[in-house]
Tab-separated table of C-alpha atoms in Angstrom:
chain	number	residue	atom	x	y	z
A	1	MET	CA	40.793	4.305	-11.038
A	2	VAL	CA	38.242	2.967	-13.529
A	3	PRO	CA	36.386	5.595	-15.573
A	4	MET	CA	32.634	5.723	-14.894
A	5	HIS	CA	31.769	4.869	-18.509
A	6	ALA	CA	33.754	1.633	-18.156
A	7	ILE	CA	31.734	0.407	-15.175
A	8	GLU	CA	29.139	-2.063	-16.319
A	9	ARG	CA	25.752	-1.496	-14.701
A	10	HIS	CA	23.223	-4.277	-14.402
A	11	ARG	CA	19.867	-2.506	-14.211
A	12	LYS	CA	16.617	-4.425	-14.038
A	13	PRO	CA	13.935	-3.724	-16.624
A	14	ARG	CA	11.042	-1.528	-15.566
A	15	GLY	CA	7.823	-3.173	-14.494
A	16	LEU	CA	9.337	-5.688	-12.090
A	17	GLY	CA	8.660	-3.683	-8.941
A	18	HIS	CA	6.889	-6.531	-7.185
A	19	GLU	CA	10.122	-8.542	-7.387
A	20	ARG	CA	12.475	-5.748	-6.412
A	21	ARG	CA	11.375	-5.408	-2.785
A	22	GLY	CA	12.271	-9.050	-2.174
A	23	GLU	CA	15.528	-8.675	-4.076
A	24	ILE	CA	16.467	-5.646	-1.978
A	25	LEU	CA	15.739	-7.501	1.252
A	26	ALA	CA	17.661	-10.608	0.160
A	27	ALA	CA	20.687	-8.576	-0.911
A	28	ALA	CA	20.576	-6.451	2.245
A	29	LYS	CA	20.440	-9.521	4.473
A	30	GLU	CA	23.405	-11.055	2.693
A	31	MET	CA	25.429	-7.837	2.820
A	32	PHE	CA	24.528	-7.011	6.444
A	33	VAL	CA	25.596	-10.483	7.587
A	34	ALA	CA	28.780	-10.581	5.503
A	35	GLU	CA	29.973	-7.000	5.969
A	36	GLY	CA	28.119	-5.638	8.985
A	37	TYR	CA	25.119	-3.348	8.958
A	38	GLU	CA	27.130	-0.178	9.617
A	39	THR	CA	29.462	-0.652	6.634
A	40	VAL	CA	26.773	-1.265	4.005
A	41	THR	CA	25.620	1.861	2.185
A	42	THR	CA	22.343	2.285	0.345
A	43	ARG	CA	24.332	3.169	-2.773
A	44	ARG	CA	26.198	-0.145	-2.711
A	45	LEU	CA	23.023	-2.041	-1.896
A	46	ALA	CA	21.212	-0.411	-4.819
A	47	ASP	CA	24.109	-1.263	-7.149
A	48	ARG	CA	23.991	-4.866	-5.964
A	49	VAL	CA	20.277	-5.093	-6.758
A	50	GLY	CA	20.635	-3.285	-10.073
A	51	ILE	CA	18.689	-0.125	-9.339
A	52	SER	CA	19.646	3.464	-8.657
A	53	GLN	CA	20.017	4.690	-5.104
A	54	THR	CA	16.986	6.912	-5.717
A	55	GLY	CA	15.106	3.838	-6.933
A	56	LEU	CA	15.902	2.069	-3.681
A	57	TYR	CA	14.129	4.845	-1.796
A	58	VAL	CA	10.938	4.082	-3.725
A	59	TYR	CA	10.768	0.798	-1.807
A	60	PHE	CA	12.350	1.784	1.518
A	61	LYS	CA	12.766	5.233	3.097
A	62	SER	CA	16.081	4.371	4.760
A	63	LYS	CA	18.589	1.665	5.548
A	64	GLU	CA	16.978	1.467	8.986
A	65	GLU	CA	13.618	0.660	7.390
A	66	ILE	CA	15.263	-2.178	5.454
A	67	LEU	CA	16.727	-3.583	8.674
A	68	ASP	CA	13.346	-3.245	10.378
A	69	ALA	CA	11.656	-5.177	7.553
A	70	LEU	CA	14.270	-7.927	7.804
A	71	CYS	CA	13.731	-8.168	11.573
A	72	ARG	CA	9.949	-8.333	11.189
A	73	ILE	CA	10.205	-11.077	8.553
A	74	THR	CA	12.629	-13.035	10.732
A	75	PHE	CA	10.374	-12.820	13.796
A	76	VAL	CA	7.293	-13.845	11.793
A	77	ARG	CA	9.141	-16.902	10.473
A	78	LEU	CA	10.396	-17.731	13.968
A	79	ALA	CA	6.852	-17.499	15.360
A	80	GLU	CA	5.601	-19.798	12.592
A	81	ARG	CA	8.262	-22.382	13.398
A	82	LEU	CA	7.503	-22.220	17.107
A	83	ARG	CA	3.802	-22.813	16.381
A	84	GLU	CA	4.736	-25.924	14.379
C-alpha cells in the first residue's frame, strides 16, 4: 500500500470555480459511462477533478444531482438538434 504522503494530488488553484462545474460534469460523464454510475464515488470523482470531496459538494449536493444535471444537459442538446 502506498503511503498517503506519497500520493501526488493535483489540486486546481482557487478562483476557478466557474470552470470547475463543467470539469466535474465532464469527468462524471466519462466515469459514469466507463465504469457505471453505481461504482463511481464522489471521492473518486473529486480526485479526478482535482478538488476535495467537500469541495465537490459546493457545486453539487449529491451524486444524484450530478446525474440529473448531465441528463438535463443531454436533453437540452437533443432538443436543439431536433429543432435543427
